[in-house]
Coordinates of C-alpha atoms in Angstrom, one line a residue:
Chain A
X303 CA -155.6 -231.0 84.5
X304 CA -155.1 -230.0 80.6
X305 CA -156.9 -226.5 80.9
X306 CA -154.9 -223.6 80.5
X307 CA -152.0 -225.4 79.4
X308 CA -151.2 -224.2 76.0
X309 CA -150.5 -228.0 75.0
X310 CA -154.2 -229.0 76.1
X311 CA -155.7 -226.1 74.4
X312 CA -154.3 -227.1 71.4
X313 CA -155.4 -230.5 71.6
X314 CA -159.0 -229.5 72.4
X315 CA -159.4 -227.8 69.1
X316 CA -161.9 -229.6 67.1
X317 CA -162.4 -229.1 63.3
X318 CA -165.0 -226.9 62.4
X319 CA -168.5 -228.1 62.8
X320 CA -167.6 -230.9 65.1
X321 CA -168.1 -230.5 69.1
X322 CA -167.9 -232.8 72.3
X323 CA -171.6 -232.8 73.8
X324 CA -171.0 -232.6 77.6
X325 CA -173.3 -233.7 80.4
X326 CA -176.0 -233.1 81.0
X327 CA -176.7 -232.4 77.4
X328 CA -175.4 -236.1 76.0
X329 CA -177.5 -237.7 78.3
X330 CA -180.5 -235.6 77.5
X331 CA -179.9 -236.0 73.8
X332 CA -179.8 -239.5 74.0
X333 CA -182.9 -239.6 76.3
X334 CA -185.1 -237.7 73.8
X335 CA -183.9 -239.8 71.2
X336 CA -184.9 -242.9 73.0
X337 CA -188.4 -240.9 73.4
X338 CA -188.9 -240.3 70.0
X339 CA -188.0 -243.9 68.9
X340 CA -190.5 -245.3 71.4
X341 CA -193.2 -243.1 70.2
X342 CA -193.1 -244.1 66.8
X343 CA -192.5 -247.7 67.7
X344 CA -196.0 -247.7 69.2
X345 CA -197.1 -246.9 65.6
X346 CA -195.8 -250.0 64.5
X347 CA -192.3 -248.7 62.9
X348 CA -189.5 -251.4 63.6
X349 CA -186.0 -250.1 64.1
X350 CA -183.1 -250.7 61.9
X351 CA -179.4 -249.8 62.0
X352 CA -177.6 -249.5 59.1
X353 CA -173.7 -249.0 59.0
X354 CA -172.0 -245.7 59.4
X355 CA -170.1 -246.3 56.1
X356 CA -171.1 -248.3 52.9
X357 CA -169.8 -248.4 49.3
X358 CA -170.4 -245.2 47.5
X359 CA -171.9 -246.6 44.6
X360 CA -174.8 -248.1 46.7
X361 CA -174.8 -245.2 49.4
X362 CA -175.2 -242.6 46.6
X363 CA -177.8 -244.9 44.5
X364 CA -181.4 -243.4 44.3
X365 CA -182.3 -240.8 46.5
X366 CA -178.9 -240.7 48.1
X367 CA -177.2 -239.0 45.0
X368 CA -178.7 -235.9 46.1
X369 CA -176.3 -235.7 49.0
X370 CA -173.3 -236.7 47.0
X371 CA -171.4 -233.4 47.4
X372 CA -172.0 -233.5 51.3
X373 CA -170.6 -237.0 51.7
X374 CA -167.1 -237.8 52.9
X375 CA -165.4 -240.6 51.1
X376 CA -162.6 -243.0 52.0
X377 CA -161.1 -245.9 50.4
X378 CA -161.8 -249.3 51.7
X379 CA -158.0 -250.8 52.3
X380 CA -159.7 -254.2 52.2
X381 CA -161.9 -254.0 49.0
X382 CA -160.0 -251.1 47.4
X383 CA -163.6 -249.7 46.6
X384 CA -164.4 -246.2 47.5
X385 CA -166.7 -245.8 50.7
X386 CA -168.8 -243.0 51.7
X387 CA -169.8 -242.0 55.3
X388 CA -173.6 -241.2 55.4
X389 CA -175.0 -237.8 55.2
X390 CA -178.6 -238.7 55.3
X391 CA -180.0 -241.8 56.4
X392 CA -183.3 -242.0 54.3
X393 CA -181.2 -243.7 51.4
X394 CA -179.5 -246.5 53.7
X395 CA -183.0 -247.4 55.1
X396 CA -184.6 -247.3 51.6
X397 CA -181.8 -249.6 50.3
X398 CA -182.4 -252.1 53.4
X399 CA -186.1 -252.0 52.6
X400 CA -185.9 -252.8 48.9
X401 CA -183.0 -255.5 49.3
X402 CA -182.7 -257.3 52.4
X403 CA -186.3 -256.8 53.4
X404 CA -187.8 -257.0 49.9
X405 CA -189.8 -260.1 51.0
X406 CA -191.6 -258.5 54.1
X407 CA -195.1 -257.7 53.7
X408 CA -195.9 -254.2 52.5
X409 CA -196.4 -251.6 53.6
X410 CA -193.1 -251.6 55.5
X411 CA -192.9 -249.5 58.4
X412 CA -189.1 -248.8 59.5
X413 CA -187.7 -246.5 61.9
X414 CA -183.8 -245.4 62.9
X415 CA -181.9 -243.1 64.7
X416 CA -178.0 -242.2 64.2
X417 CA -175.3 -239.9 63.6
X418 CA -174.6 -238.5 59.9
X419 CA -171.6 -236.3 58.8
X420 CA -171.6 -233.9 56.3
X421 CA -168.8 -231.9 54.3
X422 CA -169.9 -228.7 55.0
X423 CA -172.4 -227.1 57.6
X424 CA -175.3 -224.8 56.5
X425 CA -175.7 -221.2 57.6
X426 CA -178.5 -222.2 60.0
X427 CA -176.9 -225.6 60.9
X428 CA -173.4 -225.0 61.1
X429 CA -172.7 -228.5 62.8
X430 CA -171.2 -231.1 60.4
X431 CA -172.3 -234.0 62.6
X432 CA -175.7 -234.4 64.1
X433 CA -178.2 -236.9 65.0
X434 CA -180.9 -238.1 62.7
X435 CA -184.2 -239.8 64.1
X436 CA -186.7 -240.6 61.3
X437 CA -189.3 -243.1 60.0
X438 CA -189.8 -244.5 56.6
X439 CA -193.4 -246.1 55.4
X440 CA -192.3 -248.1 52.0
X441 CA -194.7 -249.7 49.6
X442 CA -197.9 -247.5 49.7
X443 CA -199.1 -244.6 47.6
X444 CA -202.1 -244.1 49.6
X445 CA -203.0 -240.8 51.0
X446 CA -203.4 -242.1 54.2
X447 CA -199.8 -243.2 54.4
X448 CA -198.8 -239.2 53.8
X449 CA -201.1 -238.2 56.6
X450 CA -199.7 -240.9 58.8
X451 CA -196.3 -239.5 58.1
X452 CA -197.2 -235.9 59.0
X453 CA -199.6 -236.8 61.9
X454 CA -196.9 -239.0 63.4
X455 CA -194.0 -236.5 62.7
X456 CA -196.0 -233.9 64.5
X457 CA -197.5 -236.1 67.1
X458 CA -193.8 -237.2 68.0
X459 CA -192.7 -233.7 68.6
X460 CA -195.7 -232.6 70.6
X461 CA -195.4 -235.6 72.9
X462 CA -191.9 -234.2 73.8
X463 CA -193.4 -231.0 74.6
X464 CA -192.5 -228.9 71.7
X465 CA -194.6 -225.9 71.6
X466 CA -196.1 -223.7 69.1
X467 CA -195.4 -226.2 66.6
X468 CA -196.3 -225.9 62.9
X469 CA -196.4 -228.1 59.8
X470 CA -195.6 -226.7 56.3
X471 CA -196.8 -228.8 53.5
X472 CA -195.6 -228.4 50.2
X473 CA -195.6 -229.8 46.6
X474 CA -192.0 -229.3 45.3
X475 CA -193.0 -230.8 41.9
X476 CA -195.9 -228.7 41.4
X477 CA -194.2 -225.8 39.9
X478 CA -191.9 -227.6 37.4
X479 CA -195.1 -229.7 36.1
X480 CA -196.8 -226.5 35.5
X481 CA -193.7 -225.3 33.6
X482 CA -194.0 -228.4 31.7
X483 CA -197.4 -228.1 31.1
X484 CA -197.4 -224.6 29.8
X485 CA -194.1 -225.3 27.8
X486 CA -192.3 -222.3 29.1
X487 CA -188.8 -221.6 27.8
X488 CA -185.9 -222.2 29.9
X489 CA -185.0 -218.9 30.6
X490 CA -188.4 -217.8 31.7
X491 CA -188.4 -220.7 34.0
X492 CA -185.3 -219.7 35.6
X493 CA -186.4 -216.2 36.3
X494 CA -189.7 -217.4 37.5
X495 CA -188.3 -219.8 39.8
X496 CA -185.8 -217.5 41.3
X497 CA -188.8 -214.7 42.0
X498 CA -190.8 -217.7 43.4
X499 CA -188.0 -218.5 45.8
X500 CA -187.8 -215.1 46.9
X501 CA -191.7 -215.0 47.0
X502 CA -191.2 -211.6 45.4
X503 CA -194.7 -211.1 43.7
X504 CA -193.5 -208.1 41.5
X505 CA -190.9 -210.2 39.8
X506 CA -193.1 -213.3 39.5
X507 CA -195.8 -210.8 37.5
X508 CA -192.8 -209.4 35.5
X509 CA -191.6 -212.6 34.4
X510 CA -194.4 -214.6 34.1
X511 CA -195.9 -212.8 31.1
X512 CA -199.4 -214.0 30.0
X513 CA -199.2 -216.6 33.0
X514 CA -198.8 -213.5 35.6
X515 CA -202.2 -214.5 37.3
X516 CA -201.5 -218.3 37.7
X517 CA -198.1 -217.8 39.1
X518 CA -198.9 -215.1 41.5
X519 CA -202.0 -217.0 42.3
X520 CA -199.6 -219.9 43.3
X521 CA -197.7 -217.5 45.4
X522 CA -200.5 -216.2 47.2
X523 CA -201.8 -219.7 47.9
X524 CA -200.0 -220.1 51.0
X525 CA -200.2 -219.5 54.8
X526 CA -202.7 -221.3 56.9
X527 CA -204.0 -224.7 55.2
X528 CA -207.7 -224.3 55.1
X529 CA -207.3 -220.7 53.6
X530 CA -204.7 -221.5 51.3
X531 CA -206.7 -224.4 49.9
X532 CA -209.5 -222.2 49.2
X533 CA -207.2 -220.0 47.1
X534 CA -205.7 -223.1 45.2
X535 CA -208.7 -224.3 44.1
X536 CA -209.7 -221.2 42.3
X537 CA -206.6 -221.4 40.1
X538 CA -206.6 -222.2 36.5
X539 CA -203.9 -224.8 37.0
X540 CA -203.4 -227.3 34.3
X541 CA -204.7 -230.5 34.0
X542 CA -201.7 -232.1 34.7
X543 CA -201.3 -231.0 38.4
X544 CA -204.8 -231.3 39.3
X545 CA -204.0 -234.8 40.8
X546 CA -201.3 -233.3 43.3
X547 CA -203.6 -230.5 44.6
X548 CA -206.3 -233.1 45.1
X549 CA -203.9 -235.2 46.9
X550 CA -202.9 -232.3 48.9
X551 CA -206.5 -231.3 50.1
X552 CA -207.4 -235.0 50.8
X553 CA -204.2 -235.4 53.2
X554 CA -204.9 -232.2 55.0
X555 CA -208.4 -233.2 55.5
X556 CA -206.9 -236.8 56.8
X557 CA -204.8 -235.4 59.0
X558 CA -207.2 -232.7 60.2
X559 CA -209.3 -235.6 61.5
X560 CA -206.6 -237.2 63.2
X561 CA -205.3 -234.0 65.1
X562 CA -208.0 -231.1 64.9
X563 CA -205.8 -228.3 66.5
X564 CA -202.6 -229.1 64.9
X565 CA -201.2 -225.6 63.0
X566 CA -200.8 -226.4 59.3
X567 CA -199.7 -224.2 56.6
X568 CA -199.3 -224.5 52.7
X569 CA -196.6 -223.5 50.4
X570 CA -197.3 -224.4 46.8
X571 CA -193.8 -222.9 45.6
X572 CA -191.2 -224.5 47.8
X573 CA -188.9 -226.8 46.6
X574 CA -185.4 -226.2 48.0
X575 CA -184.1 -229.1 50.2
X576 CA -186.6 -231.6 48.6
X577 CA -184.5 -232.5 45.6
X578 CA -185.3 -236.3 45.9
X579 CA -189.1 -235.8 46.8
X580 CA -191.5 -236.9 44.1
X581 CA -194.8 -235.6 45.8
X582 CA -196.1 -234.0 48.8
X583 CA -193.6 -233.0 51.4
X584 CA -193.7 -231.2 54.7
X585 CA -191.5 -229.2 56.9
X586 CA -191.6 -228.9 60.8
X587 CA -191.3 -225.6 62.6
X588 CA -191.4 -224.3 65.9
X589 CA -191.9 -220.9 66.9
X590 CA -188.7 -218.8 67.7
X591 CA -186.5 -221.8 66.8
X592 CA -184.2 -221.0 63.9
X593 CA -184.2 -223.5 61.1
X594 CA -186.4 -226.7 60.6
X595 CA -186.8 -229.3 63.2
X596 CA -187.4 -231.9 60.6
X597 CA -188.7 -232.6 57.0
X598 CA -190.3 -235.2 55.1
X599 CA -192.0 -236.2 51.7
X600 CA -192.5 -238.8 49.4
X601 CA -189.8 -240.6 47.1
X602 CA -189.3 -243.4 45.1
X603 CA -187.1 -246.2 47.0
X604 CA -185.2 -247.6 43.8
X605 CA -185.0 -251.2 42.9
X606 CA -182.3 -251.5 40.7
X607 CA -183.3 -251.5 37.0
X608 CA -186.9 -252.0 37.9
X609 CA -189.5 -249.1 38.8
X610 CA -189.1 -248.1 42.4
X611 CA -191.4 -248.7 45.3
X612 CA -193.5 -245.8 46.4
X613 CA -192.3 -244.2 49.9
X614 CA -193.0 -241.6 52.5
X615 CA -190.8 -240.7 55.6
X616 CA -189.6 -238.1 57.5
X617 CA -186.3 -237.1 59.4
X618 CA -186.0 -234.6 62.7
X619 CA -182.8 -233.1 63.1
X620 CA -182.0 -233.6 66.9
X621 CA -179.9 -230.3 67.2
X622 CA -182.8 -228.2 66.0
X623 CA -185.4 -230.4 68.0
X624 CA -183.1 -229.9 71.5
X625 CA -183.2 -226.1 70.8
X626 CA -187.1 -226.2 70.7
X627 CA -187.3 -228.0 74.2
X628 CA -186.3 -226.6 77.6
X629 CA -182.8 -227.6 78.7
X630 CA -181.9 -230.7 80.9
X631 CA -182.0 -229.9 84.4
X632 CA -179.4 -231.4 86.4
X633 CA -181.6 -234.1 89.0
X634 CA -181.0 -235.3 92.5
X635 CA -177.9 -236.9 93.3
X636 CA -177.1 -238.8 96.5
X637 CA -173.8 -239.1 98.2
X638 CA -172.9 -242.2 99.8
X639 CA -170.2 -241.9 102.6
X640 CA -167.6 -244.8 102.8
X641 CA -169.5 -246.3 105.7
X642 CA -173.0 -246.0 104.0
X643 CA -175.3 -249.0 104.3
X644 CA -174.9 -250.9 101.1
X645 CA -178.5 -252.5 101.1
X646 CA -180.4 -249.0 101.6
X647 CA -177.8 -247.4 98.8
X648 CA -179.3 -250.6 96.5
X649 CA -183.1 -249.6 97.6
X650 CA -182.6 -246.0 96.8
X651 CA -181.0 -246.6 93.3
X652 CA -183.9 -249.0 92.5
X653 CA -186.4 -246.0 93.3
X654 CA -184.7 -244.1 90.9
X655 CA -181.9 -242.3 92.8
X656 CA -178.6 -241.3 91.4
X657 CA -175.8 -242.2 94.0
X658 CA -172.3 -241.1 93.9
X659 CA -169.9 -242.8 96.4
X660 CA -167.1 -241.6 98.4
X661 CA -163.9 -243.1 97.6
X662 CA -161.5 -241.4 100.6
X663 CA -162.9 -241.7 104.1
X664 CA -160.4 -238.9 105.4
X665 CA -162.4 -236.3 103.7
X666 CA -165.5 -234.7 105.6
X667 CA -168.5 -236.3 103.7
X668 CA -170.7 -233.2 103.7
X669 CA -168.1 -231.0 102.2
X670 CA -167.2 -233.7 99.7
X671 CA -170.9 -234.2 98.8
X672 CA -171.3 -230.6 98.2
X673 CA -168.2 -230.3 96.0
X674 CA -169.2 -233.4 93.6
X675 CA -172.4 -231.7 93.1
X676 CA -174.7 -234.0 95.3
X677 CA -177.8 -232.7 96.6
X678 CA -178.3 -235.2 99.1
X679 CA -176.6 -237.4 101.7
X680 CA -177.3 -241.0 103.1
X681 CA -177.0 -240.8 106.9
X682 CA -177.7 -244.2 108.3
X683 CA -180.5 -245.7 105.7
X684 CA -182.0 -242.3 105.9
X685 CA -181.5 -239.4 103.2
X686 CA -180.7 -236.0 104.2
X687 CA -180.9 -232.7 102.1
X688 CA -177.8 -230.8 101.9
X689 CA -177.6 -227.2 102.5
X690 CA -174.9 -225.0 100.6
Chain B
X360 CA -205.8 -201.0 62.7
X361 CA -202.8 -203.2 62.0
X362 CA -203.4 -206.6 63.8
X363 CA -207.1 -206.7 62.7
X364 CA -209.9 -207.4 65.2
X365 CA -210.2 -210.6 67.0
X366 CA -206.5 -211.4 66.2
X367 CA -204.6 -213.4 69.0
X368 CA -201.9 -211.3 70.8
X369 CA -198.5 -213.1 70.0
X370 CA -196.2 -213.6 73.2
X371 CA -193.2 -212.1 71.6
X372 CA -193.2 -209.0 69.8
X373 CA -192.2 -209.0 66.2
X374 CA -188.8 -207.5 65.4
X375 CA -188.3 -205.3 62.2
X376 CA -184.6 -204.8 61.2
X377 CA -184.1 -201.5 59.3
X378 CA -180.7 -200.3 57.9
X379 CA -179.0 -197.0 59.2
X380 CA -178.3 -194.1 56.8
X381 CA -179.9 -193.0 53.5
X382 CA -182.8 -195.3 53.3
X383 CA -184.0 -194.3 56.7
X384 CA -185.5 -190.9 55.1
X385 CA -187.7 -192.6 52.5
X386 CA -188.6 -195.7 54.9
X387 CA -190.2 -193.3 57.8
X388 CA -193.0 -192.3 55.7
X389 CA -193.5 -195.7 54.5
X390 CA -193.7 -197.0 57.9
X391 CA -196.1 -194.6 59.1
X392 CA -198.5 -195.5 56.0
X393 CA -198.5 -199.0 57.3
X394 CA -199.1 -197.5 60.9
X395 CA -195.8 -198.1 62.6
X396 CA -194.3 -195.1 64.3
X397 CA -191.3 -195.6 66.1
X398 CA -190.5 -193.8 69.0
X399 CA -188.8 -190.4 68.7
X400 CA -185.1 -191.5 69.3
X401 CA -185.5 -193.7 66.1
X402 CA -185.1 -190.5 63.6
X403 CA -182.3 -189.3 65.5
X404 CA -179.4 -190.4 63.7
X405 CA -177.1 -189.3 66.8
X406 CA -179.1 -191.4 69.0
X407 CA -177.1 -194.4 70.4
X408 CA -180.1 -196.2 71.1
X409 CA -180.3 -199.8 69.0
X410 CA -183.7 -201.1 69.9
X411 CA -186.9 -198.9 69.6
X412 CA -190.3 -199.2 70.7
X413 CA -193.3 -198.3 68.4
X414 CA -196.7 -197.2 68.7
X415 CA -197.8 -200.8 68.6
X416 CA -196.9 -203.2 71.5
X417 CA -196.4 -206.0 68.8
X418 CA -193.6 -204.3 66.9
X419 CA -190.3 -203.7 67.7
X420 CA -187.9 -201.9 65.5
X421 CA -183.9 -202.4 65.3
X422 CA -181.6 -199.9 63.4
X423 CA -178.4 -202.0 62.1
X424 CA -175.9 -201.7 59.2
X425 CA -177.6 -202.6 55.9
X426 CA -175.8 -205.9 55.4
X427 CA -176.4 -207.1 59.1
X428 CA -180.3 -206.5 58.5
X429 CA -180.0 -209.9 56.2
X430 CA -177.9 -211.6 58.8
X431 CA -180.6 -210.7 61.5
X432 CA -183.5 -211.8 59.3
X433 CA -181.8 -215.0 58.1
X434 CA -181.1 -216.0 61.6
X435 CA -184.3 -215.3 62.7
X436 CA -183.2 -212.5 65.2
X437 CA -185.4 -210.1 63.3
X438 CA -188.7 -211.6 61.7
X439 CA -189.1 -208.6 59.4
X440 CA -186.4 -206.6 57.6
X441 CA -185.9 -203.8 54.9
X442 CA -182.6 -204.8 52.7
X443 CA -181.7 -203.8 49.2
X444 CA -181.4 -206.5 46.8
X445 CA -177.6 -205.8 46.7
X446 CA -177.3 -207.2 49.9
X447 CA -179.6 -209.8 49.0
X448 CA -177.7 -211.0 46.1
X449 CA -174.3 -210.9 48.1
X450 CA -175.7 -213.3 50.7
X451 CA -178.2 -215.2 49.0
X452 CA -180.0 -216.6 52.1
X453 CA -182.3 -219.3 51.6
X454 CA -184.2 -218.3 54.6
X455 CA -184.9 -215.1 53.5
X456 CA -188.2 -214.1 51.4
X457 CA -188.3 -210.7 49.8
X458 CA -192.0 -210.6 49.0
X459 CA -192.5 -206.8 48.4
X460 CA -190.5 -204.1 46.4
X461 CA -190.6 -201.1 48.5
X462 CA -189.9 -198.9 45.6
X463 CA -187.3 -196.9 47.8
X464 CA -183.5 -196.6 47.9
X465 CA -183.3 -196.7 44.2
X466 CA -179.5 -197.0 42.9
X467 CA -177.7 -199.5 41.0
X468 CA -174.6 -201.9 41.3
X469 CA -172.1 -200.9 38.9
X470 CA -168.4 -201.7 37.9
X471 CA -166.5 -198.4 37.7
X472 CA -162.8 -197.5 36.6
X473 CA -160.7 -194.4 36.1
X474 CA -161.5 -192.3 32.9
X475 CA -157.9 -193.1 31.6
X476 CA -158.5 -196.7 31.8
X477 CA -161.5 -196.8 29.8
X478 CA -159.9 -195.3 26.6
X479 CA -157.4 -198.1 26.5
X480 CA -159.3 -201.2 28.1
X481 CA -160.6 -204.1 26.2
X482 CA -162.8 -206.1 28.3
X483 CA -162.8 -209.1 25.8
X484 CA -159.1 -209.8 26.5
X485 CA -159.8 -210.1 30.2
X486 CA -158.6 -213.3 31.9
X487 CA -158.2 -211.9 35.6
X488 CA -158.9 -208.7 37.0
X489 CA -158.6 -207.2 40.4
X490 CA -161.6 -205.3 41.9
X491 CA -162.2 -203.3 45.5
X492 CA -165.6 -204.1 46.7
X493 CA -167.9 -204.7 49.3
X494 CA -169.7 -207.3 47.1
X495 CA -166.9 -210.1 46.5
X496 CA -169.4 -212.8 45.9
X497 CA -171.7 -210.8 43.6
X498 CA -168.4 -209.5 41.8
X499 CA -167.0 -212.9 41.6
X500 CA -169.9 -214.5 40.1
X501 CA -170.9 -211.6 37.5
X502 CA -167.2 -211.7 36.0
X503 CA -167.1 -215.8 36.1
X504 CA -170.6 -215.7 33.8
X505 CA -168.2 -214.2 31.1
X506 CA -165.1 -216.3 31.9
X507 CA -163.1 -213.8 33.8
X508 CA -161.7 -214.8 37.3
X509 CA -162.1 -211.4 39.5
X510 CA -159.9 -211.1 42.4
X511 CA -161.5 -209.2 45.0
X512 CA -160.4 -206.8 47.6
X513 CA -163.0 -206.6 50.2
X514 CA -163.4 -202.9 51.5
X515 CA -166.3 -201.7 53.6
X516 CA -166.4 -198.0 52.5
X517 CA -164.5 -195.6 50.3
X518 CA -164.3 -197.8 47.5
X519 CA -163.4 -194.5 45.2
X520 CA -160.2 -194.2 46.7
X521 CA -158.9 -197.5 45.7
X522 CA -158.2 -196.7 42.0
X523 CA -156.6 -193.2 42.9
X524 CA -154.2 -195.1 45.4
X525 CA -153.4 -198.0 43.2
X526 CA -154.8 -200.5 45.0
X527 CA -156.8 -202.0 42.1
X528 CA -158.0 -200.4 39.0
X529 CA -161.7 -201.4 39.2
X530 CA -164.2 -201.3 41.5
X531 CA -167.7 -202.6 42.0
X532 CA -170.1 -200.4 44.3
X533 CA -173.3 -198.6 44.5
X534 CA -174.1 -195.8 42.3
X535 CA -177.1 -193.5 42.7
X536 CA -176.0 -190.3 41.1
X537 CA -172.7 -190.8 40.1
X538 CA -171.5 -187.7 41.7
X539 CA -168.9 -189.6 44.2
X540 CA -167.4 -191.3 41.1
X541 CA -167.1 -188.2 39.0
X542 CA -165.3 -186.6 41.9
X543 CA -162.8 -189.3 42.2
X544 CA -162.3 -189.2 38.1
X545 CA -164.1 -192.5 37.9
X546 CA -166.7 -193.5 35.1
X547 CA -169.3 -196.3 35.3
X548 CA -168.6 -198.9 32.9
X549 CA -171.4 -201.4 33.3
X550 CA -174.4 -202.1 35.7
X551 CA -174.5 -205.4 37.6
X552 CA -177.8 -205.0 38.9
X553 CA -180.4 -202.4 39.6
X554 CA -181.2 -201.9 43.2
X555 CA -184.1 -201.0 45.3
X556 CA -185.1 -201.8 49.0
X557 CA -187.4 -204.8 49.7
X558 CA -189.2 -206.0 52.5
X559 CA -187.6 -209.3 53.8
X560 CA -189.1 -212.1 55.8
X561 CA -187.5 -214.9 57.8
X562 CA -188.6 -217.9 56.5
X563 CA -189.3 -220.0 59.6
X564 CA -191.3 -216.8 61.1
X565 CA -193.5 -216.8 58.2
X566 CA -194.5 -220.6 58.5
X567 CA -195.0 -220.4 62.3
X568 CA -196.8 -217.1 62.5
X569 CA -198.3 -217.1 59.1
X570 CA -201.5 -214.6 60.1
X571 CA -199.3 -211.8 61.5
X572 CA -196.6 -211.7 59.1
X573 CA -198.8 -212.4 55.9
X574 CA -200.6 -209.4 57.3
X575 CA -197.8 -207.4 57.4
X576 CA -196.6 -208.4 54.2
X577 CA -200.2 -207.3 52.6
X578 CA -200.0 -203.9 54.6
X579 CA -196.8 -203.1 53.1
X580 CA -198.0 -204.3 49.7
X581 CA -200.9 -202.0 49.8
X582 CA -198.7 -198.9 51.3
X583 CA -196.5 -199.2 48.3
X584 CA -199.3 -199.5 45.8
X585 CA -201.0 -196.3 47.1
X586 CA -197.8 -194.3 46.6

């Protein structure tokens, strides 16, 4: 009714990065979220649902602090305290785990699905509101926990039918620890970091001075996992980071045992977007899909003043996941004329049919059925296919 | 033999985005050194064609404006590209890796102003200046780093005209020989960055097709080292 009217068009305009998701996409997204949740639930992950808005100081404590500048804030008129609208669900789930579920046995496996809102979209994800689906595995620092998270993220996406999936494993804290161990001056660290971020090997060699071979080696120790590991193990790494590399080798071995065909790559110098991660992290890509399908990694779930609990988890970004899947297909719809057999219609619905009932008996049922995008019509208690 | 024996052919050909204009001449020999020979129309500047086949079925070349090379690669519409670090600095896309300096397209990104202004001007007293440029982001950052607010007027070409016509007194632009500046009575007062062309790669493409992409990176690196 409003289409075309200047008035309606003005009302239809949404703020940047926000959109109305229509049919069949809305139903498709919901169905895929449910499939993902069902998949991770079968691995023992229990669903939790934190609120959309929390007090700012608890939302942004610990890992949440990294998304502070992406968080919308509003004043709670009741408590007169500042509240934040979640920009990421991981910090909320970590908070639940270490507060209300503190007494539950560890390791604690939690999963969640929900919408997040961000102040700004990014180049590749202009959406300011999108759906996250994720899991958190809290209270274990075992390599098997890392392997479970990597395997489960990939397995859930493969089960959906994502093709040409690849998992990129990284150690976002590695380069920083190498800097520390070698006691490199700040200016040199900045130049090296910029060169490593661009994967510019000439610039790395230029700014690394006497450590050129080491940092260029780290840069080149990337690509398919097993090949990259061979190259990493030959590098003269400081003793302080040996443990991290050993963990990477161990986890890749364990994931390989669970899914021998999985495409895994390694990137020793990637750290952007892993600001709260404290160890092994990973990013999920699918060939031909721009941006990431999801990411995960180790972090500390903070316990106030006390030392945090070790945790690992991953988050899938539904907008990217949907881009990696074939679009929804409009299913069969059965038109029920006004005089249709009610019992038959009920039976067909139970068998999975979608029915659309006529409301007006003055209109020819067949043309009305076609007008309402039905593919079939109920005649007596029999279904007939409609032809255009 | 670019793909190497036994390599699995990928379903989608890789797209290499290259900039139109002056770099093309230097780029063609480099492409041929790595084994890429685009069809004849590619070297014909007057051709309206935008996509070009090559001697390799797995590589396709597109020819776009230099700034658009970075955009195509950042969004994964092209997997590989050739872009100057002027463009990379201006956009700073985290989705772009720049693994190889191709050692072509040498020039510099500089601040220039009229000869007459240079004599009377004292940069230490600036708090605000107005600059005509194709690089507003780099320009703002460059001046902000020393406490000067730069108001940028975005132009897409013929920057040298701006001071003469009173649009503003300073410009930030690419300079190679300096003859265009001299012809317009401008002098280079400061270099912001030395510019060369880089081989750039889309991040997701490198992760999902590591064999093919790192193969091309190595081949370009070898070709540059051999020259």
